[in-house]
PDB file of C-alpha atoms in Angstrom:
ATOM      1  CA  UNK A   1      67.320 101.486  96.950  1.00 80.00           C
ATOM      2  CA  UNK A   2      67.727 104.549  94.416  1.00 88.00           C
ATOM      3  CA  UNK A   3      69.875 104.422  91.307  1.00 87.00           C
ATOM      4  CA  UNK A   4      72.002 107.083  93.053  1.00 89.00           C
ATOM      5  CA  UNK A   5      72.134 105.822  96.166  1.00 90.00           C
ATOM      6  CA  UNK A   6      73.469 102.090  94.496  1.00 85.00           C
ATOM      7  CA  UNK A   7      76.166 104.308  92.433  1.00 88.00           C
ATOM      8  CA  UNK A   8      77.074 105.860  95.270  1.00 89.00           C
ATOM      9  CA  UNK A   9      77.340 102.619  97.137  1.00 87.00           C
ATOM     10  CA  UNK A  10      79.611 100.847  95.255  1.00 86.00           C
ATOM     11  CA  UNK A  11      81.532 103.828  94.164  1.00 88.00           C
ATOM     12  CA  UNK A  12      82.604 103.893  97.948  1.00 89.00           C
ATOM     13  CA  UNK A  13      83.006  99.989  97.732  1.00 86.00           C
ATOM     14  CA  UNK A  14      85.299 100.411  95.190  1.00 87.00           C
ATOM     15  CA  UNK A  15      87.327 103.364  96.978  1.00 89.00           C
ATOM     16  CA  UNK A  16      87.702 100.853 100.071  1.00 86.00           C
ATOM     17  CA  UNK A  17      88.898  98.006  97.992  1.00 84.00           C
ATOM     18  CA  UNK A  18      91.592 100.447  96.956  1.00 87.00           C
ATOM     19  CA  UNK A  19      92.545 101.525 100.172  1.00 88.00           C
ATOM     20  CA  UNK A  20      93.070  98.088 101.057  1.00 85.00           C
ATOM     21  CA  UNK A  21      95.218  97.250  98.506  1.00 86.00           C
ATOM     22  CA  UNK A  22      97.289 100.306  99.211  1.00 87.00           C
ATOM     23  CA  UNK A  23      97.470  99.626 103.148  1.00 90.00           C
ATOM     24  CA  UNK A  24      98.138  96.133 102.025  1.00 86.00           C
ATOM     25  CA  UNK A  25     101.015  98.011  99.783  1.00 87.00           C
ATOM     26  CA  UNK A  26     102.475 100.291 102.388  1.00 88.00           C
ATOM     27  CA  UNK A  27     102.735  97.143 105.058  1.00 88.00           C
ATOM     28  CA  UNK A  28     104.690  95.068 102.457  1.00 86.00           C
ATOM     29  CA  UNK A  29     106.906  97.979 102.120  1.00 85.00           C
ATOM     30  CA  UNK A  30     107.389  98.798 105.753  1.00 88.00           C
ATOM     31  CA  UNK A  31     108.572  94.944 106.696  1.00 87.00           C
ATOM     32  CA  UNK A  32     110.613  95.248 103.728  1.00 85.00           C
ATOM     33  CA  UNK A  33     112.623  98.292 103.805  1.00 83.00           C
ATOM     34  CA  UNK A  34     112.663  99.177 107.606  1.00 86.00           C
ATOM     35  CA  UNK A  35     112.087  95.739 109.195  1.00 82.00           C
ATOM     36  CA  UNK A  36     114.332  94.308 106.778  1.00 78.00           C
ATOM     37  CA  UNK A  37     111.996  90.892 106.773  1.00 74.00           C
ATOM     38  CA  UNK A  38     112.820  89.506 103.332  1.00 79.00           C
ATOM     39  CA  UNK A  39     111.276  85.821 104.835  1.00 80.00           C
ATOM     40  CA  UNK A  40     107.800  87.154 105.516  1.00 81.00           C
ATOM     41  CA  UNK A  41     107.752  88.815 101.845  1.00 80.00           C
ATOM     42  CA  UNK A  42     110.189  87.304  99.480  1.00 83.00           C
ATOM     43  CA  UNK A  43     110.915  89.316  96.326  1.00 83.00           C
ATOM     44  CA  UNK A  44     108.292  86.977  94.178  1.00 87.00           C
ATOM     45  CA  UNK A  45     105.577  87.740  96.108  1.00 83.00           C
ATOM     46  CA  UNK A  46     106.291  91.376  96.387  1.00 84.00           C
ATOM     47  CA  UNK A  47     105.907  91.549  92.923  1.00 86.00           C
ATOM     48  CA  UNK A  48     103.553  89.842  92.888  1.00 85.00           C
ATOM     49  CA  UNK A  49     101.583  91.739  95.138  1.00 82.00           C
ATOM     50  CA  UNK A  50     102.231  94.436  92.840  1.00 83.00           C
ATOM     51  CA  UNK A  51     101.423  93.840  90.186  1.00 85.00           C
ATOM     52  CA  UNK A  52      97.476  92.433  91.732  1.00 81.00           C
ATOM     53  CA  UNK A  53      97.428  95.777  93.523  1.00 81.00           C
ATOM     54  CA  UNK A  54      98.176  98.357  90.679  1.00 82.00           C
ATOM     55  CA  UNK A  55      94.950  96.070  88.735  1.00 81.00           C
ATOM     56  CA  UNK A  56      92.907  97.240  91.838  1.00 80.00           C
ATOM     57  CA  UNK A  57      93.693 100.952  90.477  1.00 82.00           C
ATOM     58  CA  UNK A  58      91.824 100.354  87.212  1.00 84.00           C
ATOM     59  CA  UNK A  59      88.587 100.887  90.046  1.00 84.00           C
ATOM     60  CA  UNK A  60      89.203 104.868  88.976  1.00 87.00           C
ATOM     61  CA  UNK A  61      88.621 104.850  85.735  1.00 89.00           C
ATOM     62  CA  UNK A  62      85.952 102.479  85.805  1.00 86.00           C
ATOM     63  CA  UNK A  63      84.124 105.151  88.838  1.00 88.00           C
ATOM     64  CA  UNK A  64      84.494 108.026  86.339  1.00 89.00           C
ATOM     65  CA  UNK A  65      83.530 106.333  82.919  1.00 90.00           C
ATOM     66  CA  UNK A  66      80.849 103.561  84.687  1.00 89.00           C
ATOM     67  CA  UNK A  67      79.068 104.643  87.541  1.00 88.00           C
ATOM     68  CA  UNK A  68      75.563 104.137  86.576  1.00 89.00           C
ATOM     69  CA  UNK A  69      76.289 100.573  85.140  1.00 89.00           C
ATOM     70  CA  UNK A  70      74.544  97.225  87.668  1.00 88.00           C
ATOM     71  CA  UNK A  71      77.624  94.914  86.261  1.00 89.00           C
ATOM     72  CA  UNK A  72      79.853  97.411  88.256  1.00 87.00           C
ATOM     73  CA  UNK A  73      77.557  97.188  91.007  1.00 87.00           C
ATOM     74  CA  UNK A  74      77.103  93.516  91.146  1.00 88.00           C
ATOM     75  CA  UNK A  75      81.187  93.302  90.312  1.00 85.00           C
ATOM     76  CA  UNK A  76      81.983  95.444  93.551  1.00 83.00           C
ATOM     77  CA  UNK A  77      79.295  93.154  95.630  1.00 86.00           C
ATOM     78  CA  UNK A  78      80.858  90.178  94.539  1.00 87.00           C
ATOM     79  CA  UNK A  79      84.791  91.237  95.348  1.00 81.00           C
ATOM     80  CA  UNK A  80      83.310  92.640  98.723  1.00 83.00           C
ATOM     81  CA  UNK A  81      82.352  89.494  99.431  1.00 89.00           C
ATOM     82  CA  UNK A  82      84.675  87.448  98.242  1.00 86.00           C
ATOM     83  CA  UNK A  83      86.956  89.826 100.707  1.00 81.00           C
ATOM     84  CA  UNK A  84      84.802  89.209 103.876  1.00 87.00           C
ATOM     85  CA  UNK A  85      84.893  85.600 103.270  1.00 92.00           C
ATOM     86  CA  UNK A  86      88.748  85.421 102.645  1.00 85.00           C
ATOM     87  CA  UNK A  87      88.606  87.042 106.119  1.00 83.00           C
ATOM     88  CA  UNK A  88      86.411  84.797 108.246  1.00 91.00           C
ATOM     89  CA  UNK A  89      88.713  81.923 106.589  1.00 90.00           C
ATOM     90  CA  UNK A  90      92.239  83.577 107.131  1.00 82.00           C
ATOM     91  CA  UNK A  91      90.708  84.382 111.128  1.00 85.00           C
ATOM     92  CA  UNK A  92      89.957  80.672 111.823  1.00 87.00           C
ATOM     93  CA  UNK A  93      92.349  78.488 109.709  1.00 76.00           C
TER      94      UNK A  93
END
């Protein structure tokens, strides 16, 4: 694999792992305010969730400043994974 093709790569890794978080965001917010389901997301974990998701943002800086760098590469590998594991687990528990 190229040097460009590898910044490419996990440039696009990291774009995904931010629209996760902000699909993950926008659900929170729909149970919230329309469903009015303060059980399934009480007000600690909403903030929570916040705060976790606005770290995820620091992926945009990191793009623009780091792209070339392999400890961004290997860092977006290893949350990718860690992400497709959390998966299989959350499927079958």
């Amino acid at each position: 694999i190229t040097k460009q093709d590898a910044s490419s790569l996990a440039c696009l890794g990291i774009l995904l792992e931010i629209g996760w978080e902000v699909q993950d965001v926008a659900r929170v917010v729909y149970y919230r305010a329309w469903k009015g389901d303060k059980q399934m997301f009480p007000t600690k974990l909403v903030v929570f969730k916040c705060i976790h998701h606005m770290t995820s943002l620091l992926g945009i800086p990191l793009i623009l400043s780091f792209r070339d760098m392999p400890v961004l590469h290997r860092l977006c590998f290893e949350l990718q994974f860690a992400s497709v594991i959390y998966g299989f687990c959350e499927e079958y528990s």
